Amino acid sequence: MEKYLLYINGEFRESSDKKTFESVNPANEEVIAEISKATVQDAKDAVDSARKAFDSGVWSGLPREERSRILKQVVDKINENAKRLTELEIMDSGSTFKKAGEDVFLSAKSLNYYSKMAAVDFDENVEGLSKEGVSKNIIRREPIGVCALITPWNFPLKMAIWKLGPALAAGNTVILKPAMETSMTSCELARLIDQTDMPKGVVNIITGSGSEIGTELVTNSKVDKVGFTGSTEVGKIIMKNAAENLKKITLECGGKSANIVLDDADIEMSVDGAIYAGFYHQGQCCEGGTRLLVHEKIYDEFVGKLKEKISRMKIGDPADKKTDVGPIINKKQFDSVMNYIKLGKEEGAEVLTGGNKVGDKGYYIEPTVFVNSNNKMKISQEEIFGPVVVLIKFKDDDEAVEIANDSIYGLGGAVWSGNDERAISVANRLRTGTVWINEYHLLSDRAPFGGYKQSGIGREFGVDGLKEYTEAKHIHIDEIKDRTKKFWYGTVVPKD
Ligand code: NAP
Ligand code: MG
C-alpha cells in the first residue's frame, strides 16, 4: 500500500498531528493508500513557504527561458511515468483505462503548452497622451503572487496540471490541494517535481479536507489568488471567503449542458456522440452533454439506435482495456445519483434504458436515459454528475436554443448537423463557454474553457487562462523635451 506525505518547502513530511486518511478504490472498495491529512497549521506552513519563495524571486525572478526549461522537466517526468500514473488514476478515481491513459497524455500535453508559454513575453508597448506629443506606455504582465489551487476528483491529474501550468508559467508560487477522494496522482506529482530543478517552496502540495485546510487557504491573507474547480455550491463559499481580502478568483463549477441534434445530423455519428457526451467517465464531467435535445423529425430513429448502442456498452472493471463504464467515485455520489433516478420517475419521466445498480462490490450504475421528460423537471435542471441523460424533443432551431439556454449553468454543449453554417448560427446563440460541432469533450490548449452564468468565473487554457494568473501593470513614461510645459491635465478646453 502506498503512503504519501505532505510536500512543503521542498520537503516531504507527515502532518503536524500525524493523522492520515485512506484512499479507496471505487471499483472494489479496497483501501489503496494512506495519505497524510494536513492540519490548518500545515496549510499555514505551506502558505508561508510559497510566500517566502515568491517574495524572494527564486521563481518570478528567473529568466523566462529558465522557468520554461524547468516546467519542461516536469512534462518529461510525467511522460516517463505515464504508465504508473495511469494505473494509479484508474485505482484511485474509477477512471476507465481509456480515460486515464488519455488524462495522463493530455496532462503532459497541457503542461508542455504552458512550458512554452512561460518563455513568451506578453509585455506590450503602446502610445498614449503626454505633455508633448505621445508618451511611451509599457504594459507588463506580472505574476499575482501566491496561488492556492483547489481541485476536484473527476480528473485528478489533469485538473492539477490545468492550474499548475498557467500559475507557474506566469511566475507565481503555489499550494495545490487535491480532492481527498483522489489525491494519489497529485502526491506522485510532488515526487516528480522534487526530482527537477524546481526551486524549493515554489510548489507545495498538501492533502486533506476542503472545509478545513481549503478554508484556511482561501482565507489566509498571504494568499493572493484562488484557482478552483469543483461544485457550484463550494464555488460560492470560496467566493464569499475570498472576498474578505478581495483575493482574485477563478472558479470552474458545475454544468447541465445541452447536446443538440438537428434534423440534418448524421444519426449514427450523433448517437455515438450522445453516448460519449453523456456517459464519458460515468457522466461525472462538468461539461457533459446531460440534456440531449433531439429534433422531432429524427427522434424515433435516434432513440431506437441510442437504446441499442447503450445495450452494447461494457460495464465493469475500469482497468480492463475494453471497459466503457466504470464505477461512480464513492458511496455518497452513488446514492445521490440513484436518488435522482428515483426522482426522475416521480416527476413523470420514463426510463428508456438503465436505471439500476450493477453488482454488489463497487459503485456501478447502468447508463440511464430518461424520455418523456421536459426541461422544467429537476432532473433537467440540476447537475446529477452521474450516468444519467435526459432526452428532450424539440421542433425547430429556435426552440432548441430556448431550451438549451433555460438553465442556471452555461459550461459546454454541442450541435450535431450536416450544415456547418446552420450549426454555427445555433452555437452563436447558446449562452455557454464551449460549443462543439459534431464532436464533444475535446478541448484545445489554445482555446479558453470556462463557464457562463453559475458555471464559473474566468477561463482556463490559452492566453486567457494564463492572464488569469497575472496582474497587468501599466508604466507611463513621459519624455521630457520642454521642461516649461505643464501637465496634460487642463489642456482640453471645450469650445463655447
Ligand atoms: P467539491 O465538493 O466542490 O470539491 C472540490 C474541491 O474543493 C475539493 O478539493 C474539496 O475538498 C474542496 N473544498 C470543499 N469545500 C471547500 C471549502 N469550503 N473551501 C475550500 N475548498 C473546499 O466538488 P467535487 O465533489 O470534488 O467535484 C464534483 C463537482 O465539481 C461537480 O459539481 C462538477 O460539476 C464540478 N466540476 C467542475 C469542473 C469545471 O471545470 N467546471 C470540472 C470538474 C468538476 P475535499 O477533498 O474535502 O472534497
Ligand atoms: Mg480514491
Coordinates of C-alpha atoms and ligand atoms in Angstrom, one line a residue:
M1 CA 0.0 0.0 0.0
E2 CA 1.3 3.5 -0.9
K3 CA 2.0 6.0 1.8
Y4 CA 2.0 9.7 0.9
L5 CA 3.3 12.7 2.8
L6 CA 2.8 16.4 2.5
Y7 CA 5.1 18.4 0.3
I8 CA 6.0 21.7 1.9
N9 CA 9.0 23.9 1.1
G10 CA 10.6 21.1 -0.9
E11 CA 10.4 18.6 1.9
F12 CA 8.2 15.6 2.5
R13 CA 6.7 15.4 5.9
E14 CA 3.9 14.0 8.0
S15 CA 1.0 16.2 9.1
S16 CA 1.7 18.0 12.4
D17 CA -0.7 15.8 14.3
K18 CA 0.4 12.6 12.4
K19 CA -3.2 12.0 11.2
T20 CA -3.8 10.3 7.9
F21 CA -6.8 9.3 5.7
E22 CA -7.3 6.3 3.4
S23 CA -7.9 6.3 -0.3
V24 CA -10.3 3.8 -1.6
N25 CA -10.6 2.1 -5.0
P26 CA -14.2 2.7 -6.1
A27 CA -14.1 -0.4 -8.3
N28 CA -13.8 -2.8 -5.3
E29 CA -13.9 -0.6 -2.2
E30 CA -10.4 -1.7 -1.2
V31 CA -8.1 0.7 0.6
I32 CA -5.1 1.5 -1.7
A33 CA -3.2 4.3 0.0
E34 CA -2.6 6.1 3.3
I35 CA -2.3 9.8 2.9
S36 CA -1.2 12.5 5.4
K37 CA -4.1 14.7 6.5
A38 CA -2.8 18.2 6.7
T39 CA -3.8 20.4 9.7
V40 CA -4.7 24.1 9.5
Q41 CA -1.1 24.7 10.8
D42 CA 0.3 22.6 7.9
A43 CA -1.7 24.7 5.5
K44 CA -0.3 27.9 7.1
D45 CA 3.2 26.5 6.7
A46 CA 2.6 25.7 3.1
V47 CA 1.4 29.2 2.5
D48 CA 4.4 30.7 4.3
S49 CA 6.7 28.5 2.2
A50 CA 5.0 29.7 -1.0
R51 CA 5.0 33.3 0.2
K52 CA 8.7 33.2 1.0
A53 CA 9.6 31.6 -2.3
F54 CA 7.5 34.2 -4.2
D55 CA 8.9 37.2 -2.3
S56 CA 12.5 36.0 -2.7
G57 CA 12.1 36.0 -6.5
V58 CA 13.6 32.4 -6.9
W59 CA 10.9 31.7 -9.5
S60 CA 9.4 35.0 -10.7
G61 CA 13.0 36.4 -10.9
L62 CA 14.3 33.7 -13.2
P63 CA 14.7 34.4 -16.9
R64 CA 11.5 33.2 -18.8
E65 CA 13.6 30.5 -20.6
E66 CA 14.7 29.1 -17.3
R67 CA 11.2 28.7 -16.0
S68 CA 10.2 27.2 -19.3
R69 CA 13.1 24.7 -19.1
I70 CA 12.1 23.6 -15.6
L71 CA 8.4 23.2 -16.5
K72 CA 9.5 21.0 -19.4
Q73 CA 11.4 18.8 -17.0
V74 CA 8.1 18.2 -15.2
V75 CA 6.5 17.3 -18.6
D76 CA 9.3 14.8 -19.2
K77 CA 8.8 13.3 -15.8
I78 CA 5.1 12.8 -16.4
N79 CA 5.7 11.2 -19.7
E80 CA 8.4 8.9 -18.3
N81 CA 5.9 7.8 -15.6
A82 CA 2.8 7.7 -17.7
K83 CA 2.1 4.0 -17.1
R84 CA 2.3 4.3 -13.4
L85 CA 0.2 7.5 -13.3
T86 CA -2.4 5.8 -15.5
E87 CA -2.6 2.8 -13.2
L88 CA -2.9 4.9 -10.1
E89 CA -5.6 7.2 -11.7
I90 CA -7.7 4.1 -12.5
M91 CA -7.4 2.7 -9.0
D92 CA -8.0 6.0 -7.2
S93 CA -10.7 7.6 -9.3
G94 CA -12.5 4.7 -11.1
S95 CA -11.5 6.1 -14.4
T96 CA -11.6 3.6 -17.2
F97 CA -8.3 2.6 -18.8
K98 CA -9.3 4.6 -21.9
K99 CA -9.9 7.7 -19.9
A100 CA -7.0 7.5 -17.5
G101 CA -4.4 7.0 -20.3
E102 CA -5.9 9.9 -22.2
D103 CA -5.8 12.1 -19.0
V104 CA -2.1 11.5 -18.4
F105 CA -1.3 12.1 -22.0
L106 CA -3.3 15.4 -22.1
S107 CA -1.9 16.5 -18.7
A108 CA 1.6 16.3 -20.2
K109 CA 0.5 18.0 -23.4
S110 CA -1.2 20.9 -21.5
L111 CA 1.9 21.4 -19.3
N112 CA 4.1 21.3 -22.4
Y113 CA 2.0 24.1 -23.8
Y114 CA 2.4 26.1 -20.7
S115 CA 6.1 25.4 -20.5
K116 CA 6.3 27.1 -23.9
M117 CA 4.0 29.9 -22.9
A118 CA 6.4 30.5 -19.9
A119 CA 9.0 31.7 -22.4
V120 CA 6.7 34.1 -24.2
D121 CA 7.0 37.8 -23.4
F122 CA 3.5 39.2 -23.2
D123 CA 4.5 42.7 -22.3
E124 CA 3.3 45.3 -24.7
N125 CA 4.3 48.9 -25.7
V126 CA 1.6 51.3 -26.6
E127 CA 1.4 55.0 -27.3
G128 CA -0.6 57.4 -25.1
L129 CA -1.2 61.1 -24.3
S130 CA 1.6 63.2 -23.0
K131 CA 2.7 66.7 -22.2
E132 CA 4.1 67.0 -25.6
G133 CA 3.3 64.6 -28.4
V134 CA 3.0 61.0 -27.3
S135 CA 4.0 59.1 -24.2
K136 CA 5.5 55.6 -24.1
N137 CA 3.4 53.1 -22.2
I138 CA 4.6 49.7 -21.1
I139 CA 2.1 47.1 -20.1
R140 CA 3.7 44.4 -18.1
R141 CA 2.1 41.0 -17.2
E142 CA 3.3 40.2 -13.7
P143 CA 2.6 37.2 -11.5
I144 CA -0.1 37.7 -8.9
G145 CA 1.9 36.1 -6.1
V146 CA 0.8 33.1 -4.1
C147 CA -1.9 31.0 -5.6
A148 CA -4.0 28.3 -3.9
L149 CA -5.1 25.7 -6.4
I150 CA -8.1 23.5 -5.3
T151 CA -9.1 20.6 -7.5
P152 CA -12.0 18.0 -7.7
W153 CA -12.0 14.2 -8.0
N154 CA -13.2 13.6 -11.6
F155 CA -10.0 14.5 -13.5
P156 CA -7.4 14.5 -10.7
L157 CA -4.1 14.9 -12.5
K158 CA -5.5 16.8 -15.4
M159 CA -7.2 19.4 -13.1
A160 CA -3.9 19.8 -11.1
I161 CA -2.0 20.5 -14.3
W162 CA -4.6 22.8 -15.7
K163 CA -3.9 25.1 -12.7
L164 CA -0.2 24.5 -12.1
G165 CA 0.6 25.1 -15.7
P166 CA -0.6 28.7 -16.1
A167 CA 0.1 29.6 -12.5
L168 CA 3.8 28.6 -12.7
A169 CA 4.3 29.7 -16.3
A170 CA 3.2 33.2 -15.2
G171 CA 5.8 33.2 -12.3
N172 CA 3.5 32.5 -9.3
T173 CA 4.2 30.2 -6.4
V174 CA 1.5 27.7 -5.5
I175 CA -0.1 25.5 -2.9
L176 CA -2.1 22.6 -4.6
K177 CA -4.9 20.9 -2.6
P178 CA -6.3 17.9 -4.5
A179 CA -9.7 16.3 -3.6
M180 CA -9.4 13.8 -0.7
E181 CA -11.1 11.2 -2.9
T182 CA -8.3 11.3 -5.4
S183 CA -5.1 12.7 -4.0
M184 CA -2.7 10.0 -5.3
T185 CA -1.6 11.4 -8.6
S186 CA -1.1 14.9 -7.1
C187 CA 1.1 13.3 -4.5
E188 CA 3.0 11.4 -7.2
L189 CA 3.4 14.8 -9.0
A190 CA 5.1 16.2 -5.8
R191 CA 7.6 13.3 -6.0
L192 CA 8.3 14.0 -9.7
I193 CA 8.6 17.8 -9.3
D194 CA 11.0 17.1 -6.4
Q195 CA 13.3 15.4 -9.0
T196 CA 13.5 18.5 -11.1
D197 CA 15.3 21.8 -10.8
M198 CA 12.2 23.5 -9.4
P199 CA 13.3 25.8 -6.5
K200 CA 12.2 24.8 -3.0
G201 CA 8.9 26.3 -1.9
V202 CA 7.6 27.2 -5.4
V203 CA 5.3 24.2 -5.5
N204 CA 3.7 22.9 -2.3
I205 CA 1.2 20.1 -2.3
I206 CA -1.0 19.4 0.7
T207 CA -3.7 16.8 1.2
G208 CA -6.7 16.9 3.5
S209 CA -10.2 18.3 4.0
G210 CA -11.5 21.1 1.9
S211 CA -13.6 22.6 4.7
E212 CA -10.5 22.6 7.0
I213 CA -7.3 23.3 5.0
G214 CA -9.2 24.6 1.9
T215 CA -10.9 27.2 4.0
E216 CA -7.5 28.2 5.5
L217 CA -6.0 28.6 2.0
V218 CA -9.0 30.7 0.8
T219 CA -9.0 33.0 3.9
N220 CA -5.2 33.3 4.5
S221 CA -4.2 36.9 3.8
K222 CA -0.8 35.8 2.4
V223 CA -2.6 34.0 -0.5
D224 CA -3.3 36.3 -3.5
K225 CA -5.4 34.2 -5.7
V226 CA -7.5 31.0 -5.6
G227 CA -8.0 28.8 -8.6
F228 CA -10.8 26.3 -8.0
T229 CA -12.6 23.6 -9.9
G230 CA -15.5 21.8 -8.2
S231 CA -19.2 22.2 -7.4
T232 CA -21.1 25.5 -7.8
E233 CA -22.0 25.2 -4.1
V234 CA -18.4 25.2 -2.9
G235 CA -17.5 27.8 -5.6
K236 CA -20.0 30.2 -3.9
I237 CA -18.5 29.5 -0.4
I238 CA -15.0 30.2 -1.8
M239 CA -16.1 33.4 -3.5
K240 CA -17.6 34.6 -0.1
N241 CA -14.5 33.6 1.8
A242 CA -12.1 35.1 -0.7
A243 CA -14.0 38.4 -0.6
E244 CA -12.6 39.1 2.9
N245 CA -9.3 40.4 1.4
L246 CA -10.5 40.7 -2.2
K247 CA -8.5 37.8 -3.5
K248 CA -8.5 37.1 -7.2
I249 CA -10.5 34.0 -8.1
T250 CA -11.1 31.7 -11.0
L251 CA -14.0 29.3 -10.5
E252 CA -14.8 26.3 -12.8
C253 CA -18.0 24.9 -11.4
G254 CA -21.0 22.8 -12.4
G255 CA -23.0 22.4 -15.6
K256 CA -26.0 21.0 -17.3
S257 CA -25.0 21.2 -20.9
A258 CA -27.3 20.8 -23.9
N259 CA -26.3 18.4 -26.6
I260 CA -28.4 19.4 -29.6
V261 CA -29.1 17.0 -32.5
L262 CA -30.6 18.9 -35.5
D263 CA -32.7 17.1 -38.1
D264 CA -29.9 17.1 -40.7
A265 CA -27.4 15.4 -38.4
D266 CA -25.7 12.1 -39.3
I267 CA -27.7 9.9 -36.9
E268 CA -25.1 7.2 -36.5
M269 CA -22.4 9.7 -35.5
S270 CA -24.6 11.8 -33.3
V271 CA -25.9 8.7 -31.4
D272 CA -22.2 7.7 -30.7
G273 CA -21.6 11.4 -29.8
A274 CA -24.5 11.5 -27.4
I275 CA -23.2 8.4 -25.6
Y276 CA -19.7 9.9 -25.4
A277 CA -21.1 13.3 -24.3
G278 CA -23.3 11.9 -21.6
F279 CA -21.5 8.8 -20.3
Y280 CA -17.8 9.6 -20.5
H281 CA -16.4 8.9 -17.1
Q282 CA -19.8 7.7 -15.9
G283 CA -21.2 11.1 -16.5
Q284 CA -19.0 12.7 -13.9
C285 CA -18.0 15.5 -16.2
C286 CA -18.8 19.1 -15.5
E287 CA -19.3 19.9 -19.2
G288 CA -21.0 16.6 -20.1
G289 CA -23.9 16.6 -22.5
T290 CA -26.5 15.7 -19.9
R291 CA -29.5 17.3 -21.6
L292 CA -29.9 15.6 -25.0
L293 CA -32.1 17.7 -27.3
V294 CA -33.3 15.8 -30.4
H295 CA -35.3 17.2 -33.4
E296 CA -38.8 15.6 -33.6
K297 CA -38.2 14.6 -37.2
I298 CA -35.4 12.1 -36.4
Y299 CA -36.5 11.4 -32.8
D300 CA -37.8 7.9 -33.2
E301 CA -34.9 6.6 -35.3
F302 CA -32.4 8.3 -32.9
V303 CA -34.0 6.8 -29.8
G304 CA -34.0 3.3 -31.2
K305 CA -30.4 3.5 -32.2
L306 CA -29.4 5.1 -28.8
K307 CA -31.0 2.3 -26.8
E308 CA -29.4 -0.4 -29.0
K309 CA -25.9 1.1 -28.8
I310 CA -26.1 1.7 -25.0
S311 CA -27.1 -2.0 -24.5
R312 CA -23.7 -2.9 -26.1
M313 CA -21.7 -0.8 -23.5
K314 CA -19.4 -2.8 -21.3
I315 CA -19.8 -2.1 -17.6
G316 CA -17.2 -3.3 -15.1
D317 CA -13.5 -3.3 -14.0
P318 CA -12.1 0.1 -15.1
A319 CA -8.6 -1.5 -15.5
D320 CA -9.9 -3.7 -18.3
K321 CA -9.0 -2.0 -21.6
K322 CA -12.4 -2.9 -23.1
T323 CA -14.5 -1.3 -20.3
D324 CA -16.7 1.6 -21.3
V325 CA -18.4 2.3 -17.9
G326 CA -16.5 2.1 -14.6
P327 CA -17.7 2.9 -11.1
I328 CA -19.0 6.1 -9.5
I329 CA -16.5 7.8 -7.3
N330 CA -17.9 6.9 -3.9
K331 CA -21.0 5.7 -1.9
K332 CA -22.2 9.2 -1.3
Q333 CA -22.2 10.1 -5.0
F334 CA -23.7 6.7 -5.9
D335 CA -26.6 7.3 -3.5
S336 CA -27.1 10.8 -4.9
V337 CA -27.3 9.6 -8.5
M338 CA -29.7 6.7 -7.5
N339 CA -31.9 9.3 -5.8
Y340 CA -32.0 11.4 -8.9
I341 CA -33.1 8.3 -10.9
K342 CA -35.9 7.8 -8.4
L343 CA -36.8 11.5 -8.6
G344 CA -37.0 11.4 -12.4
K345 CA -39.6 8.6 -12.2
E346 CA -41.6 10.5 -9.6
E347 CA -41.5 13.6 -11.8
G348 CA -43.2 11.5 -14.6
A349 CA -40.2 10.9 -16.8
E350 CA -39.8 7.4 -18.2
V351 CA -36.6 5.3 -18.1
L352 CA -35.7 4.3 -21.7
T353 CA -32.8 2.3 -20.6
G354 CA -30.7 1.7 -17.4
G355 CA -31.7 3.0 -14.0
N356 CA -30.2 0.2 -11.9
K357 CA -27.1 -0.5 -9.9
V358 CA -24.8 -3.2 -11.1
G359 CA -23.1 -5.9 -9.0
D360 CA -22.5 -6.0 -5.2
K361 CA -19.0 -4.6 -5.0
G362 CA -18.0 -1.2 -6.2
Y363 CA -20.4 1.7 -7.1
Y364 CA -21.6 0.8 -10.6
I365 CA -24.7 2.3 -12.2
E366 CA -26.1 1.5 -15.7
P367 CA -26.0 4.2 -18.3
T368 CA -29.5 5.7 -17.9
V369 CA -31.6 7.7 -20.3
F370 CA -34.9 9.4 -19.4
V371 CA -37.6 10.0 -22.1
N372 CA -41.0 11.7 -21.8
S373 CA -39.1 14.4 -20.0
N374 CA -39.2 18.2 -20.2
N375 CA -36.8 21.0 -19.3
K376 CA -38.7 22.1 -16.2
M377 CA -38.1 18.8 -14.4
K378 CA -35.4 18.8 -11.6
I379 CA -33.6 16.0 -13.5
S380 CA -33.2 18.5 -16.4
Q381 CA -32.2 21.5 -14.2
E382 CA -30.0 20.1 -11.5
E383 CA -26.5 18.7 -12.0
I384 CA -26.7 14.9 -11.4
F385 CA -23.0 14.2 -12.0
G386 CA -23.6 10.5 -12.9
P387 CA -24.6 8.4 -15.9
V388 CA -28.0 10.0 -16.4
V389 CA -29.1 11.7 -19.6
V390 CA -32.4 13.4 -20.1
L391 CA -33.8 13.3 -23.6
I392 CA -36.0 16.2 -24.7
K393 CA -37.7 16.6 -28.1
F394 CA -37.8 20.0 -30.0
K395 CA -39.4 21.2 -33.2
D396 CA -37.0 23.8 -34.6
D397 CA -33.7 25.6 -34.0
D398 CA -35.3 28.4 -32.1
E399 CA -36.9 26.0 -29.6
A400 CA -33.7 24.1 -29.2
V401 CA -31.8 27.3 -28.3
E402 CA -34.6 28.4 -25.9
I403 CA -34.5 25.0 -24.1
A404 CA -30.6 25.0 -24.0
N405 CA -30.4 28.4 -22.5
D406 CA -33.1 27.7 -19.9
S407 CA -30.5 26.7 -17.3
I408 CA -28.6 28.4 -14.4
Y409 CA -25.5 26.9 -16.0
G410 CA -23.5 27.6 -19.1
L411 CA -20.4 25.5 -19.4
G412 CA -20.5 23.2 -22.5
G413 CA -22.8 21.9 -25.2
A414 CA -22.8 20.7 -28.8
V415 CA -24.7 20.9 -32.1
W416 CA -24.8 17.9 -34.4
S417 CA -25.6 18.9 -38.0
G418 CA -24.6 18.3 -41.6
N419 CA -24.6 22.0 -42.2
D420 CA -21.8 24.0 -40.5
E421 CA -23.4 27.3 -41.2
R422 CA -26.6 26.3 -39.5
A423 CA -24.7 24.7 -36.6
I424 CA -22.6 27.8 -36.1
S425 CA -25.7 30.0 -36.1
V426 CA -27.2 27.8 -33.3
A427 CA -23.8 27.8 -31.4
N428 CA -23.6 31.6 -31.6
R429 CA -27.0 31.8 -29.7
L430 CA -26.0 29.5 -26.9
R431 CA -25.1 31.1 -23.6
T432 CA -22.3 28.8 -22.8
G433 CA -18.5 28.7 -22.7
T434 CA -17.8 25.9 -25.2
V435 CA -19.8 24.6 -28.1
W436 CA -18.7 21.6 -30.1
I437 CA -20.0 21.0 -33.6
N438 CA -20.1 17.2 -34.4
E439 CA -17.7 16.5 -31.5
Y440 CA -17.7 16.5 -27.7
H441 CA -15.3 16.9 -24.7
L442 CA -12.3 17.8 -26.9
L443 CA -10.6 20.9 -25.6
S444 CA -7.8 22.8 -27.1
D445 CA -4.8 24.1 -25.1
R446 CA -5.1 27.3 -27.0
A447 CA -8.8 28.0 -26.6
P448 CA -10.4 29.3 -23.4
F449 CA -12.5 27.0 -21.3
G450 CA -14.9 28.2 -18.6
G451 CA -18.4 29.0 -17.7
Y452 CA -21.2 31.5 -18.3
K453 CA -23.7 32.1 -15.6
Q454 CA -23.3 29.8 -12.5
S455 CA -20.8 27.6 -14.2
G456 CA -18.0 29.8 -13.1
I457 CA -15.8 32.9 -13.3
G458 CA -12.8 33.2 -15.5
R459 CA -11.2 30.9 -18.1
E460 CA -8.6 28.2 -18.2
F461 CA -6.3 27.4 -21.2
G462 CA -4.8 29.6 -23.9
V463 CA -3.7 33.2 -23.4
D464 CA -6.9 33.9 -21.4
G465 CA -6.0 31.1 -19.0
L466 CA -2.5 32.5 -18.5
K467 CA -3.7 36.0 -17.9
E468 CA -6.0 34.8 -15.1
Y469 CA -2.7 34.3 -13.2
T470 CA -1.3 37.7 -13.9
E471 CA -1.7 41.3 -12.9
A472 CA -1.5 43.9 -15.6
K473 CA 0.9 46.7 -14.7
H474 CA 1.0 50.0 -16.7
I475 CA 4.2 52.1 -16.7
H476 CA 3.7 55.5 -18.3
I477 CA 6.9 57.3 -19.5
D478 CA 6.6 60.9 -20.4
E479 CA 9.6 62.1 -22.4
I480 CA 10.8 65.5 -21.2
K481 CA 11.8 67.7 -24.1
D482 CA 10.5 71.1 -22.9
R483 CA 10.7 71.4 -19.1
T484 CA 8.4 74.5 -19.1
K485 CA 5.5 72.5 -20.4
K486 CA 2.7 71.9 -17.9
F487 CA 1.0 68.6 -17.3
W488 CA -1.5 67.3 -19.9
Y489 CA -4.2 68.0 -17.3
G490 CA -6.1 71.2 -18.1
T491 CA -5.2 71.3 -21.8
V492 CA -8.6 70.4 -23.1
V493 CA -10.8 73.4 -23.4
P494 CA -14.4 72.8 -24.7
K495 CA -15.5 75.3 -27.4
D496 CA -18.4 77.6 -26.5
Ligands
NAP1 P1 -16.4 19.9 -4.5 O1 -17.1 19.2 -3.4 O2 -16.9 21.3 -4.8 O3 -14.9 19.9 -4.1 C1 -13.9 20.4 -4.9 C2 -12.7 20.7 -4.1 O4 -12.9 21.7 -3.2 C3 -12.2 19.5 -3.2 O5 -10.8 19.6 -3.2 C4 -12.7 19.8 -1.9 O6 -12.1 19.2 -0.8 C5 -12.6 21.3 -1.9 N1 -13.5 22.0 -0.9 C6 -14.6 21.6 -0.3 N2 -15.1 22.5 0.5 C7 -14.3 23.6 0.5 C8 -14.2 24.8 1.1 N3 -15.2 25.2 2.0 N4 -13.2 25.7 0.9 C9 -12.2 25.3 0.0 N5 -12.2 24.1 -0.6 C10 -13.2 23.3 -0.4 O7 -16.5 19.1 -5.8 P2 -16.2 17.6 -6.1 O8 -17.3 16.9 -5.4 O9 -14.8 17.3 -5.8 O10 -16.4 17.5 -7.7 C11 -17.6 17.5 -8.3 C12 -18.0 18.8 -8.8 O11 -17.0 19.5 -9.5 C13 -19.2 18.8 -9.7 O12 -20.2 19.6 -9.3 C14 -18.7 19.3 -11.1 O13 -19.6 19.9 -11.8 C15 -17.6 20.2 -10.7 N6 -16.5 20.2 -11.7 C16 -16.4 21.3 -12.5 C17 -15.5 21.3 -13.4 C18 -15.3 22.5 -14.3 O14 -14.3 22.7 -15.0 N7 -16.2 23.4 -14.3 C19 -14.6 20.3 -13.6 C20 -14.7 19.2 -12.8 C21 -15.7 19.2 -11.8 P3 -12.4 17.7 -0.3 O15 -11.2 17.0 -0.5 O16 -12.7 17.9 1.2 O17 -13.6 17.3 -1.1
MG2 MG -9.9 7.0 -4.3

